[in-house]
Coordinates of C-alpha atoms and ligand atoms in Angstrom, one line a residue:
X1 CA 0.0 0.0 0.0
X2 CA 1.6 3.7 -0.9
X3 CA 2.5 5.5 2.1
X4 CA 0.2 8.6 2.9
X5 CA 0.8 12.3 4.4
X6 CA -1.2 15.2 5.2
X7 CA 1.6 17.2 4.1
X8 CA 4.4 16.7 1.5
X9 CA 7.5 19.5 0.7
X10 CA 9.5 18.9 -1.8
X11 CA 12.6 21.1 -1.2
X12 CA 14.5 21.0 2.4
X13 CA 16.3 24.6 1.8
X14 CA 15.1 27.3 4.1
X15 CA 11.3 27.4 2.6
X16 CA 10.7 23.4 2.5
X17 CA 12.5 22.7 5.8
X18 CA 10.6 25.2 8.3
X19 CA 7.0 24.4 6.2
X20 CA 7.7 21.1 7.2
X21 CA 8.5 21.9 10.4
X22 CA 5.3 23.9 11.3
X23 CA 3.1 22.0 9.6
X24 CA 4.5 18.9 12.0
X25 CA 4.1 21.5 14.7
X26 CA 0.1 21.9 13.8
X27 CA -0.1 18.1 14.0
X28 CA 0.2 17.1 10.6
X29 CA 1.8 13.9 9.5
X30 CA 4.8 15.3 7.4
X31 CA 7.4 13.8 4.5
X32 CA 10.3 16.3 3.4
X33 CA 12.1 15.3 0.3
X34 CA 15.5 16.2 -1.1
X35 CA 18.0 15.5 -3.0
X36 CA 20.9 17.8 -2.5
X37 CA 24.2 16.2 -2.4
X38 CA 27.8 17.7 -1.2
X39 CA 30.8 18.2 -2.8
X40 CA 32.5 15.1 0.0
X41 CA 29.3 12.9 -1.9
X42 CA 27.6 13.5 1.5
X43 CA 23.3 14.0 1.1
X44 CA 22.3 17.2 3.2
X45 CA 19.0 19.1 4.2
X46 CA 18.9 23.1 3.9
X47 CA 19.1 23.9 0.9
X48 CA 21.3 26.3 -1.1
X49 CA 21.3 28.6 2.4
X50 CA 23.1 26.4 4.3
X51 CA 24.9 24.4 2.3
X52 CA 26.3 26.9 -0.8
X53 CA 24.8 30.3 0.1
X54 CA 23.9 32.0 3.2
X55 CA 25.9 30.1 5.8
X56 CA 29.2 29.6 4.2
X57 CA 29.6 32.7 2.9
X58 CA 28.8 34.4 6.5
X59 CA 31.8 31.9 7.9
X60 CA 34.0 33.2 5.2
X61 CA 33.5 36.5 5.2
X62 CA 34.5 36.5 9.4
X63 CA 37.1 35.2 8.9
X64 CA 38.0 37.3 5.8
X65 CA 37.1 40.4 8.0
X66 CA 39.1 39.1 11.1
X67 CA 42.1 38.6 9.0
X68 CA 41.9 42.1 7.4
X69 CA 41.3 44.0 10.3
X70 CA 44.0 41.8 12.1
X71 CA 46.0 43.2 9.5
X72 CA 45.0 46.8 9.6
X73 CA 43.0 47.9 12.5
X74 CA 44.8 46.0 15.5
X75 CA 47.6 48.7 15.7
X76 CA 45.4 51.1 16.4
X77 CA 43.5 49.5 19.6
X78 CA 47.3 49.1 20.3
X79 CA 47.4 45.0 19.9
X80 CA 51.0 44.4 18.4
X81 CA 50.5 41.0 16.2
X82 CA 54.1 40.5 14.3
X83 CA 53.5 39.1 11.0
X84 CA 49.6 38.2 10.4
X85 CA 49.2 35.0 8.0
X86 CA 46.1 33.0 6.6
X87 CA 45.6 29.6 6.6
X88 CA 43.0 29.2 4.3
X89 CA 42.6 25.5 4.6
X90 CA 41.8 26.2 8.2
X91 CA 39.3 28.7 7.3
X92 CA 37.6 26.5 4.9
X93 CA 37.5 23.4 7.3
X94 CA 35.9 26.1 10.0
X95 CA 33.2 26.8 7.3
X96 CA 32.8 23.4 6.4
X97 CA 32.2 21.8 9.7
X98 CA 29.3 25.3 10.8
X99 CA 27.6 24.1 7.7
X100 CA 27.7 20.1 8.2
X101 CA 26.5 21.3 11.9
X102 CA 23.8 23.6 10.8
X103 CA 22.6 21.1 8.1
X104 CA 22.8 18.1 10.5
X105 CA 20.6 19.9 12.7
X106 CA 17.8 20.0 10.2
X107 CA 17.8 16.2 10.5
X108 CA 18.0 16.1 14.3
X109 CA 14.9 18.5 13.9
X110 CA 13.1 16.6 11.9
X111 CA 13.1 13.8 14.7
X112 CA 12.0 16.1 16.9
X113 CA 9.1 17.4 15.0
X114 CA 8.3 14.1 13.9
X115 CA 9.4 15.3 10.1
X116 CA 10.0 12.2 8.1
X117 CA 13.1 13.4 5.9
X118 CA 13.1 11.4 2.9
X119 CA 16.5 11.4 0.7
X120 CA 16.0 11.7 -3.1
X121 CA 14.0 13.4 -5.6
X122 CA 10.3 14.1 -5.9
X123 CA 8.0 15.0 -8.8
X124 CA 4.4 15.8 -8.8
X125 CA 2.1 13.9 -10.3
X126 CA -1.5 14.6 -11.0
X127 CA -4.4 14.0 -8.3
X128 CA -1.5 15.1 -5.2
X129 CA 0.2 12.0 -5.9
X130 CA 3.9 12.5 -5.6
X131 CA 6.6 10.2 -7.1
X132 CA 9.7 9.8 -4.5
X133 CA 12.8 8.0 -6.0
X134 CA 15.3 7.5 -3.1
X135 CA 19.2 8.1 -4.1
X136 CA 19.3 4.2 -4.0
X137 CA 15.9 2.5 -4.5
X138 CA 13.2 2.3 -6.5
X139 CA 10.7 5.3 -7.3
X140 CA 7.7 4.9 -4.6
X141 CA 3.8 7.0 -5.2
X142 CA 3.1 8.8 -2.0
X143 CA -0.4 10.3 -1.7
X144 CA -0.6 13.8 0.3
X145 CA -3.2 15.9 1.4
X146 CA -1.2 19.2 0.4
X147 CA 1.8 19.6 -1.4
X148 CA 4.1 22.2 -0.8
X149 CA 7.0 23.0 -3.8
X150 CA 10.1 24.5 -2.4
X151 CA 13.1 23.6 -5.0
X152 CA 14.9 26.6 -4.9
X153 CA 16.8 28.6 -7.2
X154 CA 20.5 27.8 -9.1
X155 CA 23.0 30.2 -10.4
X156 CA 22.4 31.5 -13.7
X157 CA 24.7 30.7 -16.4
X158 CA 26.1 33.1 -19.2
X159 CA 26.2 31.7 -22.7
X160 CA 29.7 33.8 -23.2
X161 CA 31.3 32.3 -20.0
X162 CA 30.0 28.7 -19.6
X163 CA 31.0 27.3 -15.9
X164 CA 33.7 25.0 -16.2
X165 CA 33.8 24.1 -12.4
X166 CA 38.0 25.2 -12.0
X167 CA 38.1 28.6 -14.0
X168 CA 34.8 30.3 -15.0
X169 CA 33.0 29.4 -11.6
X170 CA 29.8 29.8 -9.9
X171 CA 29.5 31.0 -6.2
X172 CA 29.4 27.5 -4.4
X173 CA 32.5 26.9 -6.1
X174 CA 34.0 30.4 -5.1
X175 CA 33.1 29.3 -1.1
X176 CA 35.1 26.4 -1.6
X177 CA 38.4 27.6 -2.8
X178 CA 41.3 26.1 -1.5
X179 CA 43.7 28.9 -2.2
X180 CA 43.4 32.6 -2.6
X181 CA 43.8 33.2 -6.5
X182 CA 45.3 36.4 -7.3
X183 CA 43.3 37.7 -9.3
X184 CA 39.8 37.4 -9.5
X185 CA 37.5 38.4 -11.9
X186 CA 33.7 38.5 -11.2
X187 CA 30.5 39.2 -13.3
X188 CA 28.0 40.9 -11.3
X189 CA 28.1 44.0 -8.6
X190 CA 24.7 42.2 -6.8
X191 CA 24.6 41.1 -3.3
X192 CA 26.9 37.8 -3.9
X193 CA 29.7 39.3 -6.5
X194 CA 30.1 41.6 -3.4
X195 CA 30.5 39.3 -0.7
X196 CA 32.0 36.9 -2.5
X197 CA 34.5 39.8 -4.0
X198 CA 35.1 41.0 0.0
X199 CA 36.2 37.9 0.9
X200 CA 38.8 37.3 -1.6
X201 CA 39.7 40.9 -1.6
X202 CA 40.3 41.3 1.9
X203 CA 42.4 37.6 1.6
X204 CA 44.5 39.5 -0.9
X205 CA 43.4 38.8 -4.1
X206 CA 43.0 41.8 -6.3
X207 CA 39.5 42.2 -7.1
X208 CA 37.9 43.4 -10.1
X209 CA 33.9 43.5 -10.7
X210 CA 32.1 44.1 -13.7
X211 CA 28.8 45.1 -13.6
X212 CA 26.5 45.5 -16.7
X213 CA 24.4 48.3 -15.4
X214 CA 25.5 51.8 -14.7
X215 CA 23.6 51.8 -11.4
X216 CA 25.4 50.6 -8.7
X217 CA 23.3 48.6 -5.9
X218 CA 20.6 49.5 -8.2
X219 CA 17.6 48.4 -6.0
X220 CA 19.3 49.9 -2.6
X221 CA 18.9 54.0 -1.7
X222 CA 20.9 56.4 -3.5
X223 CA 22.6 57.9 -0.7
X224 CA 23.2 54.1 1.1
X225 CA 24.8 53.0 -2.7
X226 CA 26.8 56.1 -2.9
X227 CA 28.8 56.2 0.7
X228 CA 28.9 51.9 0.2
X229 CA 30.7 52.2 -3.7
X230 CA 33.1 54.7 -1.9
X231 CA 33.8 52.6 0.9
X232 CA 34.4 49.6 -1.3
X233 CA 36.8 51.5 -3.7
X234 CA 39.1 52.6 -0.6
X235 CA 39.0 49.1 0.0
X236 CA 40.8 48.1 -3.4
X237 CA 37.5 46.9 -4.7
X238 CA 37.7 47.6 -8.4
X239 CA 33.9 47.9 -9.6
X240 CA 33.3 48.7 -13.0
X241 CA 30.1 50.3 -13.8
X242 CA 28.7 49.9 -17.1
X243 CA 30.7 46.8 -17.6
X244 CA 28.9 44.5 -20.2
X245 CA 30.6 40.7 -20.5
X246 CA 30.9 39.4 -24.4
X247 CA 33.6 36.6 -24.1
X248 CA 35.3 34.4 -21.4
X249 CA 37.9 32.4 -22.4
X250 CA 39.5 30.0 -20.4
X251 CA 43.5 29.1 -20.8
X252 CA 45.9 28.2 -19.3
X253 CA 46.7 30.6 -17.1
X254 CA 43.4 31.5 -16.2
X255 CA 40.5 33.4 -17.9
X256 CA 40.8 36.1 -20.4
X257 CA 37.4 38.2 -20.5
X258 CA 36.5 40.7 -23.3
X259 CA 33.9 43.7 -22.1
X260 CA 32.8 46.4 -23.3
X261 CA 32.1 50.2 -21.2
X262 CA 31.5 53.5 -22.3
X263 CA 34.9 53.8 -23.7
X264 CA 34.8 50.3 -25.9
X265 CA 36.3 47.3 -25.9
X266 CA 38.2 46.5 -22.7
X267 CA 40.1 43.5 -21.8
X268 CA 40.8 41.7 -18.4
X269 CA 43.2 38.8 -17.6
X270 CA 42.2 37.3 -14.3
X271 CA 43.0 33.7 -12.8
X272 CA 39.7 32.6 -11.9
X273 CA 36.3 34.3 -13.2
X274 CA 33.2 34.2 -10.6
X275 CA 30.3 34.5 -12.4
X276 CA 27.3 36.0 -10.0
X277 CA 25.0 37.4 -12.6
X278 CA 21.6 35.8 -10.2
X279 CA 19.8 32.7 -10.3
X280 CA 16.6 31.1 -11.6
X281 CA 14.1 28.8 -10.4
X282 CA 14.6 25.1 -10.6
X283 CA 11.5 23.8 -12.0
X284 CA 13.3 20.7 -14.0
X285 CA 11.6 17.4 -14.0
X286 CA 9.8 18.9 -10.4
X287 CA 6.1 18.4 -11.9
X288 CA 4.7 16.2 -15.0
X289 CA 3.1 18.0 -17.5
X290 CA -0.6 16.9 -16.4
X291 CA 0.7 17.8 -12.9
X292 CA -1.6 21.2 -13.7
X293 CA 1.4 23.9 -12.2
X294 CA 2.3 26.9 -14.5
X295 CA 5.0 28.7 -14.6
X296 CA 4.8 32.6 -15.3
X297 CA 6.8 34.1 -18.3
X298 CA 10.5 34.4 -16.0
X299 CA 10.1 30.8 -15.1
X300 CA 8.9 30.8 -11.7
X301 CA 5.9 29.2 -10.6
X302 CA 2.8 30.9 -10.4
X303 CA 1.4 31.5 -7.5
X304 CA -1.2 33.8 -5.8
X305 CA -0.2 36.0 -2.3
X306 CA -0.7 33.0 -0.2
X307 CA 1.4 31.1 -2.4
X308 CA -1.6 28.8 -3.9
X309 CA -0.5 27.2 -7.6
X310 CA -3.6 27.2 -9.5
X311 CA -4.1 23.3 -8.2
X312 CA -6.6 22.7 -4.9
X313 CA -4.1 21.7 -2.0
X314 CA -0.5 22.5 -4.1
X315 CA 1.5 25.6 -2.9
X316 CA 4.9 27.1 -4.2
X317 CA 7.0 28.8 -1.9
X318 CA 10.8 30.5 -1.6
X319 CA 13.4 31.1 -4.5
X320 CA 10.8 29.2 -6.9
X321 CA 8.1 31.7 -6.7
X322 CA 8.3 35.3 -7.3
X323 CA 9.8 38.1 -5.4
X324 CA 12.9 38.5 -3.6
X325 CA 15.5 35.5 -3.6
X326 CA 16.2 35.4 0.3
X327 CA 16.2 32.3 2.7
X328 CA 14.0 34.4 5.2
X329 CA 11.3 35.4 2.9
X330 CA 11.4 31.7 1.5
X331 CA 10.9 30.6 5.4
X332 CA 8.3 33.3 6.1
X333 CA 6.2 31.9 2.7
X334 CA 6.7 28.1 4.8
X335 CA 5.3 29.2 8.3
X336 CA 2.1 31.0 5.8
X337 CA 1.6 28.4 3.9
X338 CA 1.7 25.7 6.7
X339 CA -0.9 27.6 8.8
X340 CA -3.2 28.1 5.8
X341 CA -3.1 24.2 5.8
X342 CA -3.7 23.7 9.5
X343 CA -7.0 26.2 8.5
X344 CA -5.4 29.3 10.1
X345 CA -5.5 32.7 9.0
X346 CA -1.8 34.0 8.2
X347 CA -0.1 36.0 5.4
X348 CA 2.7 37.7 4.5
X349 CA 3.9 41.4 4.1
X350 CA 5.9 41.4 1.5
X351 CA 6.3 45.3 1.8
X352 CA 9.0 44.7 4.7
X353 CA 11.3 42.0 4.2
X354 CA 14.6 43.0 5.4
X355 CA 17.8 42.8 2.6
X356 CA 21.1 42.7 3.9
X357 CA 24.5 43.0 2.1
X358 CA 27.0 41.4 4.2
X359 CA 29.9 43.7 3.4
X360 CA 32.6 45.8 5.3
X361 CA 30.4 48.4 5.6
X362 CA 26.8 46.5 6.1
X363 CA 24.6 47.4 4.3
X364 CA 20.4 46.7 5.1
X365 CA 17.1 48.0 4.3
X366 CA 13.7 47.7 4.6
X367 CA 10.8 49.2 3.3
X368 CA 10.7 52.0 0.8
X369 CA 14.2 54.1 -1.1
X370 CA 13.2 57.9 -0.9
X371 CA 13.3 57.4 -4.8
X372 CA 10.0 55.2 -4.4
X373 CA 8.4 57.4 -1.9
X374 CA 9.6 60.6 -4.0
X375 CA 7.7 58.6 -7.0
X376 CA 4.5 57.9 -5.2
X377 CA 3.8 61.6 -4.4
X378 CA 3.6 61.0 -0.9
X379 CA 4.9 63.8 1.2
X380 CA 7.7 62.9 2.7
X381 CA 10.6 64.1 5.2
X382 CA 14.2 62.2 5.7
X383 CA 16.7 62.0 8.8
X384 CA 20.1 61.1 9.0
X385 CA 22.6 60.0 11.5
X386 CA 26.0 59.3 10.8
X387 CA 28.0 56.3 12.6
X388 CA 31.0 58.8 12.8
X389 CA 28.8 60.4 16.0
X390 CA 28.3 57.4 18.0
X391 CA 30.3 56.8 21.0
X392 CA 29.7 52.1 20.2
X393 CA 30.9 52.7 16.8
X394 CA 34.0 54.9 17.7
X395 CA 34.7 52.4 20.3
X396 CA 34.5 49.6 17.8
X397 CA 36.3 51.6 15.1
X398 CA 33.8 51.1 12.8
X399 CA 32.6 54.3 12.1
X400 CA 32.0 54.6 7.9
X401 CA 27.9 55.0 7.0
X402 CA 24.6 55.7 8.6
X403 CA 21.3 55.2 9.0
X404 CA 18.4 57.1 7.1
X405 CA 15.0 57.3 7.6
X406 CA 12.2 57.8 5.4
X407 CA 8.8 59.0 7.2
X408 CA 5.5 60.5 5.9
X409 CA 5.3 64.3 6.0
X410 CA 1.2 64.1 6.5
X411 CA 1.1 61.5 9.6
X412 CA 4.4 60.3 10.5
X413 CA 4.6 56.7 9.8
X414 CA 8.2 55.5 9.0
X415 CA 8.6 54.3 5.2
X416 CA 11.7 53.3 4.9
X417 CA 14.9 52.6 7.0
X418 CA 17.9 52.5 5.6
X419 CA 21.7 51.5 7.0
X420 CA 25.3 51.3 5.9
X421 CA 27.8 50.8 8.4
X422 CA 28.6 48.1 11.3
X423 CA 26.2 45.8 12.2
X424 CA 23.6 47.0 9.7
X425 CA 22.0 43.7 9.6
X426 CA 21.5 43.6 13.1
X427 CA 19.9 47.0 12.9
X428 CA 17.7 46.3 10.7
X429 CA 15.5 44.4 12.5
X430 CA 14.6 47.3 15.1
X431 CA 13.3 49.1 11.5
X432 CA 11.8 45.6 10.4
X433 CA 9.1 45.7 13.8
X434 CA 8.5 49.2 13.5
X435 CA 7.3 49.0 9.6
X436 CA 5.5 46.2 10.4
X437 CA 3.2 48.0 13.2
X438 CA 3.0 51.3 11.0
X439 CA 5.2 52.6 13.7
X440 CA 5.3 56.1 13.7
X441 CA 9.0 58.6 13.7
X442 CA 7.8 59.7 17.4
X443 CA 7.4 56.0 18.0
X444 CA 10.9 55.4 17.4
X445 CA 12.0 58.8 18.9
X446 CA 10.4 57.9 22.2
X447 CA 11.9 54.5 22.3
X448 CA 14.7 53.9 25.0
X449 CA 17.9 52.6 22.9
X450 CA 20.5 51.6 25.3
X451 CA 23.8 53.4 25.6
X452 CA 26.3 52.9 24.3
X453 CA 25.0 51.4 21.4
X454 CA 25.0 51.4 17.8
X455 CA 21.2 51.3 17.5
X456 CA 21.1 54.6 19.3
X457 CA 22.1 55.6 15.7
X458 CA 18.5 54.6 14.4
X459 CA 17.3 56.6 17.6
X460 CA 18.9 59.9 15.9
X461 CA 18.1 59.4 12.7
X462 CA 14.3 59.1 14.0
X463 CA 14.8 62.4 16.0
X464 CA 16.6 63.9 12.6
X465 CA 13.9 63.0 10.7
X466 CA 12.1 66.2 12.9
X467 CA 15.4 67.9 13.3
X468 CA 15.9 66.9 16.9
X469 CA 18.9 64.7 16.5
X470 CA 20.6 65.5 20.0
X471 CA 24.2 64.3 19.3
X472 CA 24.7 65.8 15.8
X473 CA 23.5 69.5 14.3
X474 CA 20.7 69.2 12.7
X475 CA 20.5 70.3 8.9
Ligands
LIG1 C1 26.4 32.7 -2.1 C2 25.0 33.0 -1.6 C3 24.8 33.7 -0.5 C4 23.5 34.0 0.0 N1 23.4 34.7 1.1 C5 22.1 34.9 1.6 C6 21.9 35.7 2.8 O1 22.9 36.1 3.4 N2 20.7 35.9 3.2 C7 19.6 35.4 2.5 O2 18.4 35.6 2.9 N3 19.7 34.7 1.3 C8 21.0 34.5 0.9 N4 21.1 33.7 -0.3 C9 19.9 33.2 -1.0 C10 19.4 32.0 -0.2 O3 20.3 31.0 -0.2 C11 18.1 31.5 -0.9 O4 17.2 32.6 -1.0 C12 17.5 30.4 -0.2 O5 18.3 29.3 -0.1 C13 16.2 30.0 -0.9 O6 15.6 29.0 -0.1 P1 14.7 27.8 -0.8 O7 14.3 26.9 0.3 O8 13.6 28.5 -1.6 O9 15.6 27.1 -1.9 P2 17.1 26.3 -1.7 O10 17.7 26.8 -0.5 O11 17.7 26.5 -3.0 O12 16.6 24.8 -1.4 C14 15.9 24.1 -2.4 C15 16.1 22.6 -2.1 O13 15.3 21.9 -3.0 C16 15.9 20.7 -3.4 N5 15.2 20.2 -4.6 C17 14.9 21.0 -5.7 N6 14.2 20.2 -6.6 C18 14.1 19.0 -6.0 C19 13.4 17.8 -6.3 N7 12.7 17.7 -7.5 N8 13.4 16.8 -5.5 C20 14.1 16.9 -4.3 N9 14.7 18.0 -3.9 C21 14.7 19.0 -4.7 C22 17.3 21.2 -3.6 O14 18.2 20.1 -3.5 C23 17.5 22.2 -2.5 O15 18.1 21.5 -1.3 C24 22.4 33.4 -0.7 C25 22.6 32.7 -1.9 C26 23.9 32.4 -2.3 C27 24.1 31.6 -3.5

């Protein structure tokens, strides 16, 4: 007889693994299926996030940060080091065992829950019938009550510089490096040809980024992308604007890439070429064709704001559906989607999902750029506060950015936060909960922020917003 669930996922990143996980925790009988498989051969839950994305490229840029500011910064809090050198093999086994940790702890939570993870691939069949072929068995028909999709996203590949897996590389292969190349080319100024640049920058590779638009940090605010490109340049982060790939060529000595920019056609030897240009859904052989799932003209599947395909009792959620390509809107769409099952009310605000650049400055933001506010014709008033006055930040000498606020002229409600500088990613969840209870600037104004801290920079910037910033003249 063909096993049964309530609930199916197919897809353990981020989106599949915490649906799974709540719709256990509502008393569902629950199956989890994937098939994601390690470099070491080794089968893993979570996903792209912590096997290849989120997680390992958080380890690496600590200790890329660590190393650089050993190198720079420890003179000046008067720590004498001698000679600071990099092991990189020791970095990578750190980032290798946080992500076999992280990812074994999916399973252990699976017990818990009483998820039942199943190892292999699942497709959809018609009538909520899934097919599950284990890595080493024979395909099996599981019935479910609801199926959830969640099979993530993969790195897009350019027709003119084809991955090769050694030369022309993606980004999991960039986190797994063995040695720091020295040069490195990468295709891309988005949030991973950033990161992924920092780290190998700050390791000493000499970085050069070309980036087809002439905006840089094109979705982030204008002021936040300005003082973050000038911060990156003083790093030795060469980013070229305007950049647009035609050719990569792999030899032997490493790749040869033809571009063109404003002036014509340009020409860059580098040992290894990262190409970061942003991923697309994986769909492949994840439904049959009478399955009844769509996909909408970019190749995601369609779904409606609670994540509903156009079939009774199938949902779609994370990197496969539309909007942003982030693990914690992917897991947000899971919890949503697992209490719409359980016959809950629950949905999500897409309007104030935090994104965070994990450079040297931070960047993060949530909510609306003063361009979009300035374009819907709402009155509107800004405040800024810059690290360089806070006491936490001077004492962490960390004080490059700030944070900016964007709040209605007509009744106050805060419309946008947005940071660059230390711990912006931190920060940004203080913005997050205020958007999301229509908090007003006098709500964050009247909040206690401890002192010294570097959240008492949001504090200003609120009281700037009115011109009341006490620890900085107000303009
Ligand atoms: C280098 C890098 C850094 C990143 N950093 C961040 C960050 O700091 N913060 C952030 O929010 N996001 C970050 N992201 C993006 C983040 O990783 C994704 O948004 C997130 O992983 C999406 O989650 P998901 O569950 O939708 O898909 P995935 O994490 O891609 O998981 C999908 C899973 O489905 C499985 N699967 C697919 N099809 C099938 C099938 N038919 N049968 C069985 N299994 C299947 C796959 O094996 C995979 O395990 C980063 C990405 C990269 C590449």
């Amino acid at each position: 007889m063909s096993r049964s669930f309530d609930v199916v996922v197919i897809g353990a990143g981020p989106a599949g693994y915490i649906a799974a996980i709540r719709a256990a925790q509502h008393g569902k009988t629950v199956a989890c299926i994937d098939r994601w498989q390690n470099r070491d051969g080794k089968y893993a839950f979570g996903g792209t996030c912590l096997n290849a994305g989120c997680i390992p490229s958080k380890a690496l840029l600590e200790s890329s940060e660590l190393y650089h500011r050993a190198g720079h910064e420890f003179k000046k809090h008067g720590i004498k080091t001698g000679g600071v050198e990099m092991d990189v093999a020791a970095m990578q086994k750190r980032r290798a065992s946080i992500v076999r940790q992280l990812t074994g702890g999916i399973a252990g939570l699976f017990k818990a829950a009483g998820v039942e993870g199943l190892v292999g691939h699942g497709k959809l069949l018609k009538d909520r019938k899934v097919e599950f072929t284990p890595v080493d068995g024979e395909p099996e028909i599981i019935s479910a009550e609801n199926v959830i999709l969640a099979s993530g996203s993969e790195p897009i590949e350019l027709p003119v510089a084809k991955f090769d897996g050694e030369k022309i590389i993606d980004s999991w292969d960039t986190l797994e490096l063995d040695a720091v190349p020295g040069t490195l080319g990468v295709v891309g100024a988005g949030v991973i040809g950033l990161e992924l640049g920092s780290v190998w920058s700050r390791l000493g590779s000499k970085v050069t980024i070309l980036e087809a638009l002439e905006d840089f940090l094109f979705m982030a605010d204008r002021d936040v992308a300005k003082a973050a490109a000038a911060d990156f340049k003083k790093q030795g982060l060469d980013i070229k604007l305007g950049a647009m790939v035609n050719k990569a060529t792999a030899n032997k000595k490493g790749v040869t890439v033809e571009y063109e920019d404003k002036n014509g056609a340009q020409m860059l030897e580098v040992d290894k070429l990262v190409v970061a240009v942003g991923r697309r859904p994986v769909t492949d052989n994840l439904f049959a064709d009478d399955a009844g799932i769509q996909l909408d003209d970019r190749g995601f599947i369609d779904v409606d704001d609670d994540c509903r395909t156009r079939v009774k009792g199938v949902f779609a959620i994370g990197d496969c559906v539309r909007g942003p390509m982030l693990a914690h809107k992917g897991s947000e769409e899971g919890v949503m989607v697992a209490d719409l099952i359980a016959g809950e009310i629950a949905e999500m605000n897409y309007d104030v999902i935090p994104s965070v650049v994990y450079t040297n400055p931070e960047i993060a933001w949530t909510g609306k750029t003063e361009a979009e506010v300035k374009e819907s014709g709402r009155p509107y008033k800004t405040g800024q506060f810059p690290f360089m006055a806070s006491g936490r930040a001077k004492a962490m000498e960390q004080t490059s950015g700030f944070v900016k606020i964007i709040s209605s002229a007509d009744d106050d409600e805060v419309l946008g936060v947005h940071i660059v500088g230390p711990m912006a990613g931190e920060l940004i969840s203080e913005a997050v909960l205020a958007l999301e209870f229509s908090a007003s600037t006098e709500d964050l104004q009247r909040t206690i922020h401890a002192h010294p801290s570097l959240a008492e920079a949001v504090h200003e910037a609120a009281l700037a917003v009115d011109k009341k910033a006490l620890n900085f003249p107000n303009r």
